[in-house]
Amino acid sequence: MGCADMEYLGPLEIESGHYPEGAAVAEMAGRDSVAAAVAYLEREKTDLIPTFVRTGTEYGGEGADEENLRLLSSLAERRGARVHGPVGLVDHRWWWATVGRPNSVLSRLFGPWHICVGCHMYLHAMRIAFCLRTGARKVISGERMLHGGRAKINQSPEAVKAYARVAGEFDVEMLFPLYRVDDEGEIGRLLGVGWGEGERQWACVLSGNYLDERGSPPPETGALDAYLDGYLVPVTVRILGCLARGQEPDYLSVAMGVLSTLGGERG
């Protein structure tokens, strides 16, 4: 099945347990995610389950998913691995309630950069929810600490540790095969094709929202750890806990409940 036939499912709509033992969930977002899956296959041959997650903020990626899936399938086949049909995942209520709706409060408490970190947590958490339904226990992510020497706050060591910590709460292992790779040549070797950063993928309408007029990120003040520990991790763990019990989460109630412990406003 190609991407054109793919139905996007909510966390509780995923069919339970029908993948081989040891199958790994492959993040499909762009160049680095495909390269990460290939890097993992070079270390361990396993089945791959390609997953696409939507946030509602994407634009301009028409046709990219199909092309990238074909490339991953070809590269995996050369390494003797099987790629299952793609899976689409989405829950706009989750993103809205935990990232969009509390934006004014979270920006006041922690700074404007929180959106990108919260969005990436949502992307990872949707795949963790997929694991809870199917029994998969590994998620391969293309997060990288540096991109040609440039750092992104949503891929900072603190953020990546938080993503892995949440996954670990549910016995899911987050794998970051390329996290310390800053060599564009290595990415090219894994992919075997010319593929520039940011090409053949969906863009985000909020990209760079936390940069100043010179394109610089805000200074580090310790707010990232406070945001992760005080808000994002507990919110995500509570939501996934509901899903693990087969319950429909009240996303907004969870988010506002955690905010109330931080002195955030309700309403």
PDB file of C-alpha atoms in Angstrom:
ATOM      1  CA  MET A   1       0.000   0.000   0.000  1.00  0.00           C
ATOM      2  CA  GLY A   2       1.309   3.447  -0.910  1.00  0.00           C
ATOM      3  CA  CYS A   3       0.764   6.752   0.834  1.00  0.00           C
ATOM      4  CA  ALA A   4      -2.119   7.663  -1.467  1.00  0.00           C
ATOM      5  CA  ASP A   5      -4.142   4.803   0.052  1.00  0.00           C
ATOM      6  CA  MET A   6      -3.174   5.599   3.642  1.00  0.00           C
ATOM      7  CA  GLU A   7      -5.851   6.475   6.175  1.00  0.00           C
ATOM      8  CA  TYR A   8      -4.878   8.683   9.087  1.00  0.00           C
ATOM      9  CA  LEU A   9      -5.880   7.120  12.382  1.00  0.00           C
ATOM     10  CA  GLY A  10      -6.363   8.418  15.904  1.00  0.00           C
ATOM     11  CA  PRO A  11      -4.562   6.668  18.788  1.00  0.00           C
ATOM     12  CA  LEU A  12      -7.501   4.409  19.682  1.00  0.00           C
ATOM     13  CA  GLU A  13      -8.332   3.583  16.048  1.00  0.00           C
ATOM     14  CA  ILE A  14      -5.091   1.677  15.479  1.00  0.00           C
ATOM     15  CA  GLU A  15      -5.563  -2.032  14.920  1.00  0.00           C
ATOM     16  CA  SER A  16      -3.935  -3.902  17.791  1.00  0.00           C
ATOM     17  CA  GLY A  17      -1.044  -6.366  17.595  1.00  0.00           C
ATOM     18  CA  HIS A  18      -0.436  -7.581  14.052  1.00  0.00           C
ATOM     19  CA  TYR A  19       3.282  -6.994  13.438  1.00  0.00           C
ATOM     20  CA  PRO A  20       6.153  -9.494  13.789  1.00  0.00           C
ATOM     21  CA  GLU A  21       8.058  -9.501  17.051  1.00  0.00           C
ATOM     22  CA  GLY A  22      10.977  -7.105  16.929  1.00  0.00           C
ATOM     23  CA  ALA A  23       9.512  -4.857  14.232  1.00  0.00           C
ATOM     24  CA  ALA A  24      10.645  -1.252  14.645  1.00  0.00           C
ATOM     25  CA  VAL A  25       8.547   1.853  14.032  1.00  0.00           C
ATOM     26  CA  ALA A  26      10.286   4.128  11.517  1.00  0.00           C
ATOM     27  CA  GLU A  27       9.652   7.860  11.709  1.00  0.00           C
ATOM     28  CA  MET A  28       8.902   9.273   8.256  1.00  0.00           C
ATOM     29  CA  ALA A  29       9.346  13.038   8.226  1.00  0.00           C
ATOM     30  CA  GLY A  30      12.128  13.865   5.786  1.00  0.00           C
ATOM     31  CA  ARG A  31      15.727  13.198   4.881  1.00  0.00           C
ATOM     32  CA  ASP A  32      17.130  12.567   8.355  1.00  0.00           C
ATOM     33  CA  SER A  33      14.373  10.167   9.366  1.00  0.00           C
ATOM     34  CA  VAL A  34      14.920   7.993   6.284  1.00  0.00           C
ATOM     35  CA  ALA A  35      18.685   8.058   6.872  1.00  0.00           C
ATOM     36  CA  ALA A  36      18.172   7.110  10.529  1.00  0.00           C
ATOM     37  CA  ALA A  37      16.128   4.052   9.571  1.00  0.00           C
ATOM     38  CA  VAL A  38      18.842   2.964   7.137  1.00  0.00           C
ATOM     39  CA  ALA A  39      21.552   3.525   9.757  1.00  0.00           C
ATOM     40  CA  TYR A  40      19.625   1.324  12.178  1.00  0.00           C
ATOM     41  CA  LEU A  41      19.305  -1.439   9.559  1.00  0.00           C
ATOM     42  CA  GLU A  42      23.068  -1.406   9.110  1.00  0.00           C
ATOM     43  CA  ARG A  43      23.354  -2.428  12.761  1.00  0.00           C
ATOM     44  CA  GLU A  44      20.312  -4.650  13.114  1.00  0.00           C
ATOM     45  CA  LYS A  45      18.178  -6.281  10.445  1.00  0.00           C
ATOM     46  CA  THR A  46      14.499  -6.026  11.349  1.00  0.00           C
ATOM     47  CA  ASP A  47      11.068  -5.277   9.928  1.00  0.00           C
ATOM     48  CA  LEU A  48      10.244  -1.579   9.583  1.00  0.00           C
ATOM     49  CA  ILE A  49       6.841   0.045  10.050  1.00  0.00           C
ATOM     50  CA  PRO A  50       6.931   3.490   8.366  1.00  0.00           C
ATOM     51  CA  THR A  51       4.763   6.016  10.188  1.00  0.00           C
ATOM     52  CA  PHE A  52       3.606   9.473   9.107  1.00  0.00           C
ATOM     53  CA  VAL A  53       2.208  11.841  11.744  1.00  0.00           C
ATOM     54  CA  ARG A  54       0.283  15.028  11.005  1.00  0.00           C
ATOM     55  CA  THR A  55       0.062  18.108  13.209  1.00  0.00           C
ATOM     56  CA  GLY A  56      -2.146  20.395  11.092  1.00  0.00           C
ATOM     57  CA  THR A  57       0.648  22.958  10.603  1.00  0.00           C
ATOM     58  CA  GLU A  58       2.226  21.367   7.497  1.00  0.00           C
ATOM     59  CA  TYR A  59       2.226  22.675   3.957  1.00  0.00           C
ATOM     60  CA  GLY A  60       3.940  22.145   0.605  1.00  0.00           C
ATOM     61  CA  GLY A  61       4.915  18.475   0.852  1.00  0.00           C
ATOM     62  CA  GLU A  62       2.589  16.973  -1.728  1.00  0.00           C
ATOM     63  CA  GLY A  63       4.178  13.886  -3.266  1.00  0.00           C
ATOM     64  CA  ALA A  64       7.110  13.836  -0.834  1.00  0.00           C
ATOM     65  CA  ASP A  65       5.736  11.045   1.368  1.00  0.00           C
ATOM     66  CA  GLU A  66       5.328   8.638  -1.548  1.00  0.00           C
ATOM     67  CA  GLU A  67       8.791   9.386  -2.924  1.00  0.00           C
ATOM     68  CA  ASN A  68      10.478   9.023   0.452  1.00  0.00           C
ATOM     69  CA  LEU A  69       8.662   5.780   1.183  1.00  0.00           C
ATOM     70  CA  ARG A  70       9.836   4.331  -2.135  1.00  0.00           C
ATOM     71  CA  LEU A  71      13.416   5.277  -1.302  1.00  0.00           C
ATOM     72  CA  LEU A  72      13.253   3.746   2.179  1.00  0.00           C
ATOM     73  CA  SER A  73      11.730   0.540   0.788  1.00  0.00           C
ATOM     74  CA  SER A  74      14.492   0.268  -1.815  1.00  0.00           C
ATOM     75  CA  LEU A  75      17.290   0.910   0.667  1.00  0.00           C
ATOM     76  CA  ALA A  76      15.791  -1.525   3.196  1.00  0.00           C
ATOM     77  CA  GLU A  77      15.367  -4.238   0.563  1.00  0.00           C
ATOM     78  CA  ARG A  78      19.067  -4.005  -0.332  1.00  0.00           C
ATOM     79  CA  ARG A  79      19.807  -4.706   3.325  1.00  0.00           C
ATOM     80  CA  GLY A  80      17.459  -7.670   3.493  1.00  0.00           C
ATOM     81  CA  ALA A  81      14.791  -5.936   5.572  1.00  0.00           C
ATOM     82  CA  ARG A  82      11.033  -5.910   5.084  1.00  0.00           C
ATOM     83  CA  VAL A  83       9.068  -2.657   5.048  1.00  0.00           C
ATOM     84  CA  HIS A  84       5.399  -2.938   5.999  1.00  0.00           C
ATOM     85  CA  GLY A  85       2.640  -0.743   4.614  1.00  0.00           C
ATOM     86  CA  PRO A  86       2.748   2.873   5.828  1.00  0.00           C
ATOM     87  CA  VAL A  87       0.685   4.015   8.782  1.00  0.00           C
ATOM     88  CA  GLY A  88      -0.791   7.507   9.138  1.00  0.00           C
ATOM     89  CA  LEU A  89      -1.429   8.934  12.602  1.00  0.00           C
ATOM     90  CA  VAL A  90      -3.139  12.143  13.657  1.00  0.00           C
ATOM     91  CA  ASP A  91      -4.976  13.672  16.592  1.00  0.00           C
ATOM     92  CA  HIS A  92      -5.502  17.413  16.156  1.00  0.00           C
ATOM     93  CA  ARG A  93      -7.195  17.668  19.561  1.00  0.00           C
ATOM     94  CA  TRP A  94      -4.016  16.448  21.260  1.00  0.00           C
ATOM     95  CA  TRP A  95      -1.817  19.020  19.497  1.00  0.00           C
ATOM     96  CA  TRP A  96      -4.314  21.831  20.055  1.00  0.00           C
ATOM     97  CA  ALA A  97      -4.875  21.115  23.755  1.00  0.00           C
ATOM     98  CA  THR A  98      -1.216  20.634  24.724  1.00  0.00           C
ATOM     99  CA  VAL A  99       0.620  22.987  22.328  1.00  0.00           C
ATOM    100  CA  GLY A 100      -1.741  25.452  20.649  1.00  0.00           C
ATOM    101  CA  ARG A 101      -4.421  26.287  23.224  1.00  0.00           C
ATOM    102  CA  PRO A 102      -2.027  26.968  26.146  1.00  0.00           C
ATOM    103  CA  ASN A 103       0.425  28.920  23.983  1.00  0.00           C
ATOM    104  CA  SER A 104      -0.101  32.273  25.724  1.00  0.00           C
ATOM    105  CA  VAL A 105       0.405  30.786  29.188  1.00  0.00           C
ATOM    106  CA  LEU A 106       3.352  28.622  28.181  1.00  0.00           C
ATOM    107  CA  SER A 107       5.033  31.521  26.374  1.00  0.00           C
ATOM    108  CA  ARG A 108       4.686  33.714  29.450  1.00  0.00           C
ATOM    109  CA  LEU A 109       6.017  31.001  31.773  1.00  0.00           C
ATOM    110  CA  PHE A 110       8.819  29.593  29.647  1.00  0.00           C
ATOM    111  CA  GLY A 111       9.348  31.559  26.416  1.00  0.00           C
ATOM    112  CA  PRO A 112       8.093  31.433  22.814  1.00  0.00           C
ATOM    113  CA  TRP A 113      10.245  28.474  21.737  1.00  0.00           C
ATOM    114  CA  HIS A 114       8.078  25.875  23.517  1.00  0.00           C
ATOM    115  CA  ILE A 115       5.884  25.213  20.457  1.00  0.00           C
ATOM    116  CA  CYS A 116       8.564  23.339  18.498  1.00  0.00           C
ATOM    117  CA  VAL A 117       9.528  21.171  21.464  1.00  0.00           C
ATOM    118  CA  GLY A 118       5.893  20.414  22.306  1.00  0.00           C
ATOM    119  CA  CYS A 119       5.187  19.589  18.678  1.00  0.00           C
ATOM    120  CA  HIS A 120       8.068  17.129  18.486  1.00  0.00           C
ATOM    121  CA  MET A 121       6.913  15.504  21.713  1.00  0.00           C
ATOM    122  CA  TYR A 122       3.470  15.076  20.134  1.00  0.00           C
ATOM    123  CA  LEU A 123       5.053  13.486  17.032  1.00  0.00           C
ATOM    124  CA  HIS A 124       6.989  11.011  19.158  1.00  0.00           C
ATOM    125  CA  ALA A 125       4.087  10.363  21.525  1.00  0.00           C
ATOM    126  CA  MET A 126       1.768   9.465  18.644  1.00  0.00           C
ATOM    127  CA  ARG A 127       4.249   6.765  17.673  1.00  0.00           C
ATOM    128  CA  ILE A 128       4.499   5.609  21.279  1.00  0.00           C
ATOM    129  CA  ALA A 129       0.696   5.333  21.269  1.00  0.00           C
ATOM    130  CA  PHE A 130       0.990   3.233  18.109  1.00  0.00           C
ATOM    131  CA  CYS A 131       3.395   0.944  19.975  1.00  0.00           C
ATOM    132  CA  LEU A 132       0.955   0.593  22.855  1.00  0.00           C
ATOM    133  CA  ARG A 133      -1.687  -0.711  20.428  1.00  0.00           C
ATOM    134  CA  THR A 134       0.523  -2.964  18.312  1.00  0.00           C
ATOM    135  CA  GLY A 135       3.132  -4.314  20.714  1.00  0.00           C
ATOM    136  CA  ALA A 136       6.058  -2.710  18.852  1.00  0.00           C
ATOM    137  CA  ARG A 137       8.761  -1.656  21.280  1.00  0.00           C
ATOM    138  CA  LYS A 138      11.223   0.449  19.261  1.00  0.00           C
ATOM    139  CA  VAL A 139      10.848   3.801  17.506  1.00  0.00           C
ATOM    140  CA  ILE A 140      13.597   5.020  15.153  1.00  0.00           C
ATOM    141  CA  SER A 141      13.882   8.799  15.038  1.00  0.00           C
ATOM    142  CA  GLY A 142      15.931  11.127  12.834  1.00  0.00           C
ATOM    143  CA  GLU A 143      16.604  13.716  15.533  1.00  0.00           C
ATOM    144  CA  ARG A 144      20.128  15.207  15.240  1.00  0.00           C
ATOM    145  CA  MET A 145      21.894  17.439  17.744  1.00  0.00           C
ATOM    146  CA  LEU A 146      23.629  19.493  15.029  1.00  0.00           C
ATOM    147  CA  HIS A 147      22.837  20.271  11.401  1.00  0.00           C
ATOM    148  CA  GLY A 148      25.988  21.581   9.766  1.00  0.00           C
ATOM    149  CA  GLY A 149      26.932  23.109  13.105  1.00  0.00           C
ATOM    150  CA  ARG A 150      23.430  24.566  13.711  1.00  0.00           C
ATOM    151  CA  ALA A 151      21.444  23.464  16.744  1.00  0.00           C
ATOM    152  CA  LYS A 152      17.642  23.264  16.936  1.00  0.00           C
ATOM    153  CA  ILE A 153      15.949  23.608  20.303  1.00  0.00           C
ATOM    154  CA  ASN A 154      13.499  20.761  19.600  1.00  0.00           C
ATOM    155  CA  GLN A 155      16.500  18.466  19.022  1.00  0.00           C
ATOM    156  CA  SER A 156      18.571  19.677  21.973  1.00  0.00           C
ATOM    157  CA  PRO A 157      19.993  17.086  24.398  1.00  0.00           C
ATOM    158  CA  GLU A 158      17.438  18.096  27.033  1.00  0.00           C
ATOM    159  CA  ALA A 159      14.506  17.681  24.658  1.00  0.00           C
ATOM    160  CA  VAL A 160      15.714  14.363  23.222  1.00  0.00           C
ATOM    161  CA  LYS A 161      16.264  12.951  26.709  1.00  0.00           C
ATOM    162  CA  ALA A 162      12.696  13.950  27.573  1.00  0.00           C
ATOM    163  CA  TYR A 163      11.291  12.186  24.486  1.00  0.00           C
ATOM    164  CA  ALA A 164      13.186   9.033  25.440  1.00  0.00           C
ATOM    165  CA  ARG A 165      12.115   9.336  29.076  1.00  0.00           C
ATOM    166  CA  VAL A 166       8.432   9.439  28.136  1.00  0.00           C
ATOM    167  CA  ALA A 167       8.844   6.427  25.852  1.00  0.00           C
ATOM    168  CA  GLY A 168      10.620   4.539  28.619  1.00  0.00           C
ATOM    169  CA  GLU A 169       7.659   5.071  30.945  1.00  0.00           C
ATOM    170  CA  PHE A 170       5.751   2.737  28.585  1.00  0.00           C
ATOM    171  CA  ASP A 171       8.549   0.246  27.876  1.00  0.00           C
ATOM    172  CA  VAL A 172       9.193   1.713  24.444  1.00  0.00           C
ATOM    173  CA  GLU A 173      12.770   2.453  23.352  1.00  0.00           C
ATOM    174  CA  MET A 174      13.450   5.616  21.376  1.00  0.00           C
ATOM    175  CA  LEU A 175      16.391   5.136  19.033  1.00  0.00           C
ATOM    176  CA  PHE A 176      18.406   8.074  17.649  1.00  0.00           C
ATOM    177  CA  PRO A 177      20.998   6.486  15.313  1.00  0.00           C
ATOM    178  CA  LEU A 178      22.143   9.816  13.881  1.00  0.00           C
ATOM    179  CA  TYR A 179      21.933  12.009  16.944  1.00  0.00           C
ATOM    180  CA  ARG A 180      25.662  12.803  17.105  1.00  0.00           C
ATOM    181  CA  VAL A 181      26.211  12.779  13.325  1.00  0.00           C
ATOM    182  CA  ASP A 182      26.985  16.273  12.000  1.00  0.00           C
ATOM    183  CA  ASP A 183      28.616  14.997   8.821  1.00  0.00           C
ATOM    184  CA  GLU A 184      26.464  15.667   5.757  1.00  0.00           C
ATOM    185  CA  GLY A 185      28.627  13.198   3.857  1.00  0.00           C
ATOM    186  CA  GLU A 186      27.461  10.384   6.141  1.00  0.00           C
ATOM    187  CA  ILE A 187      23.834  11.288   5.488  1.00  0.00           C
ATOM    188  CA  GLY A 188      24.534  11.168   1.758  1.00  0.00           C
ATOM    189  CA  ARG A 189      26.246   7.794   2.085  1.00  0.00           C
ATOM    190  CA  LEU A 190      23.273   6.279   3.875  1.00  0.00           C
ATOM    191  CA  LEU A 191      20.757   7.607   1.363  1.00  0.00           C
ATOM    192  CA  GLY A 192      22.798   7.080  -1.788  1.00  0.00           C
ATOM    193  CA  VAL A 193      21.064  10.018  -3.511  1.00  0.00           C
ATOM    194  CA  GLY A 194      21.412  13.770  -3.572  1.00  0.00           C
ATOM    195  CA  TRP A 195      18.979  15.153  -1.011  1.00  0.00           C
ATOM    196  CA  GLY A 196      19.464  18.575   0.529  1.00  0.00           C
ATOM    197  CA  GLU A 197      18.279  19.490   4.020  1.00  0.00           C
ATOM    198  CA  GLY A 198      14.629  20.565   3.988  1.00  0.00           C
ATOM    199  CA  GLU A 199      13.933  19.131   0.524  1.00  0.00           C
ATOM    200  CA  ARG A 200      11.192  16.577  -0.206  1.00  0.00           C
ATOM    201  CA  GLN A 201       9.305  17.082   3.039  1.00  0.00           C
ATOM    202  CA  TRP A 202       6.426  19.081   4.478  1.00  0.00           C
ATOM    203  CA  ALA A 203       7.230  22.530   5.819  1.00  0.00           C
ATOM    204  CA  CYS A 204       5.709  24.054   8.958  1.00  0.00           C
ATOM    205  CA  VAL A 205       3.900  27.386   9.129  1.00  0.00           C
ATOM    206  CA  LEU A 206       5.477  27.968  12.561  1.00  0.00           C
ATOM    207  CA  SER A 207       9.052  27.254  11.526  1.00  0.00           C
ATOM    208  CA  GLY A 208      11.529  29.603  13.233  1.00  0.00           C
ATOM    209  CA  ASN A 209       8.837  31.173  15.404  1.00  0.00           C
ATOM    210  CA  TYR A 210      11.177  31.526  18.397  1.00  0.00           C
ATOM    211  CA  LEU A 211      14.025  33.270  16.511  1.00  0.00           C
ATOM    212  CA  ASP A 212      14.644  36.999  16.854  1.00  0.00           C
ATOM    213  CA  GLU A 213      14.917  39.486  13.973  1.00  0.00           C
ATOM    214  CA  ARG A 214      18.518  38.398  13.374  1.00  0.00           C
ATOM    215  CA  GLY A 215      17.564  34.724  13.249  1.00  0.00           C
ATOM    216  CA  SER A 216      19.109  33.993  16.651  1.00  0.00           C
ATOM    217  CA  PRO A 217      17.496  31.742  19.286  1.00  0.00           C
ATOM    218  CA  PRO A 218      16.737  33.107  22.766  1.00  0.00           C
ATOM    219  CA  PRO A 219      19.480  32.836  25.396  1.00  0.00           C
ATOM    220  CA  GLU A 220      19.519  29.728  27.565  1.00  0.00           C
ATOM    221  CA  THR A 221      17.953  30.553  30.933  1.00  0.00           C
ATOM    222  CA  GLY A 222      17.122  27.116  32.324  1.00  0.00           C
ATOM    223  CA  ALA A 223      13.522  27.464  31.163  1.00  0.00           C
ATOM    224  CA  LEU A 224      13.746  24.424  28.872  1.00  0.00           C
ATOM    225  CA  ASP A 225      14.249  21.992  31.752  1.00  0.00           C
ATOM    226  CA  ALA A 226      11.467  23.709  33.701  1.00  0.00           C
ATOM    227  CA  TYR A 227       9.093  23.377  30.744  1.00  0.00           C
ATOM    228  CA  LEU A 228       9.966  19.731  30.132  1.00  0.00           C
ATOM    229  CA  ASP A 229       9.846  18.627  33.758  1.00  0.00           C
ATOM    230  CA  GLY A 230       7.012  20.846  34.920  1.00  0.00           C
ATOM    231  CA  TYR A 231       4.672  20.673  31.950  1.00  0.00           C
ATOM    232  CA  LEU A 232       5.454  18.676  28.814  1.00  0.00           C
ATOM    233  CA  VAL A 233       6.598  15.360  30.269  1.00  0.00           C
ATOM    234  CA  PRO A 234       3.775  15.041  32.845  1.00  0.00           C
ATOM    235  CA  VAL A 235       1.126  16.093  30.308  1.00  0.00           C
ATOM    236  CA  THR A 236       2.331  13.542  27.761  1.00  0.00           C
ATOM    237  CA  VAL A 237       2.694  10.731  30.303  1.00  0.00           C
ATOM    238  CA  ARG A 238      -0.845  11.317  31.585  1.00  0.00           C
ATOM    239  CA  ILE A 239      -2.284  11.264  28.063  1.00  0.00           C
ATOM    240  CA  LEU A 240      -0.404   8.115  27.127  1.00  0.00           C
ATOM    241  CA  GLY A 241      -1.455   6.547  30.412  1.00  0.00           C
ATOM    242  CA  CYS A 242      -5.102   7.010  29.420  1.00  0.00           C
ATOM    243  CA  LEU A 243      -4.432   5.507  25.999  1.00  0.00           C
ATOM    244  CA  ALA A 244      -2.580   2.568  27.552  1.00  0.00           C
ATOM    245  CA  ARG A 245      -5.754   1.801  29.512  1.00  0.00           C
ATOM    246  CA  GLY A 246      -7.865   2.062  26.364  1.00  0.00           C
ATOM    247  CA  GLN A 247      -9.466   5.307  27.524  1.00  0.00           C
ATOM    248  CA  GLU A 248     -10.166   8.434  25.475  1.00  0.00           C
ATOM    249  CA  PRO A 249      -8.109  11.230  27.068  1.00  0.00           C
ATOM    250  CA  ASP A 250      -9.657  14.566  27.955  1.00  0.00           C
ATOM    251  CA  TYR A 251      -6.683  16.391  26.455  1.00  0.00           C
ATOM    252  CA  LEU A 252      -7.602  19.898  27.518  1.00  0.00           C
ATOM    253  CA  SER A 253      -8.422  18.850  31.065  1.00  0.00           C
ATOM    254  CA  VAL A 254      -5.042  17.131  31.354  1.00  0.00           C
ATOM    255  CA  ALA A 255      -3.166  20.152  30.007  1.00  0.00           C
ATOM    256  CA  MET A 256      -5.014  22.680  32.164  1.00  0.00           C
ATOM    257  CA  GLY A 257      -4.622  20.456  35.219  1.00  0.00           C
ATOM    258  CA  VAL A 258      -0.855  20.409  34.865  1.00  0.00           C
ATOM    259  CA  LEU A 259      -0.761  24.141  34.115  1.00  0.00           C
ATOM    260  CA  SER A 260      -2.658  24.824  37.319  1.00  0.00           C
ATOM    261  CA  THR A 261       0.175  23.306  39.321  1.00  0.00           C
ATOM    262  CA  LEU A 262       2.528  25.840  37.711  1.00  0.00           C
ATOM    263  CA  GLY A 263       0.392  28.855  38.427  1.00  0.00           C
ATOM    264  CA  GLY A 264      -0.957  28.918  34.875  1.00  0.00           C
ATOM    265  CA  GLU A 265      -4.373  30.293  34.081  1.00  0.00           C
ATOM    266  CA  ARG A 266      -7.468  28.260  33.390  1.00  0.00           C
ATOM    267  CA  GLY A 267     -10.168  29.068  30.901  1.00  0.00           C
TER     268      GLY A 267
END
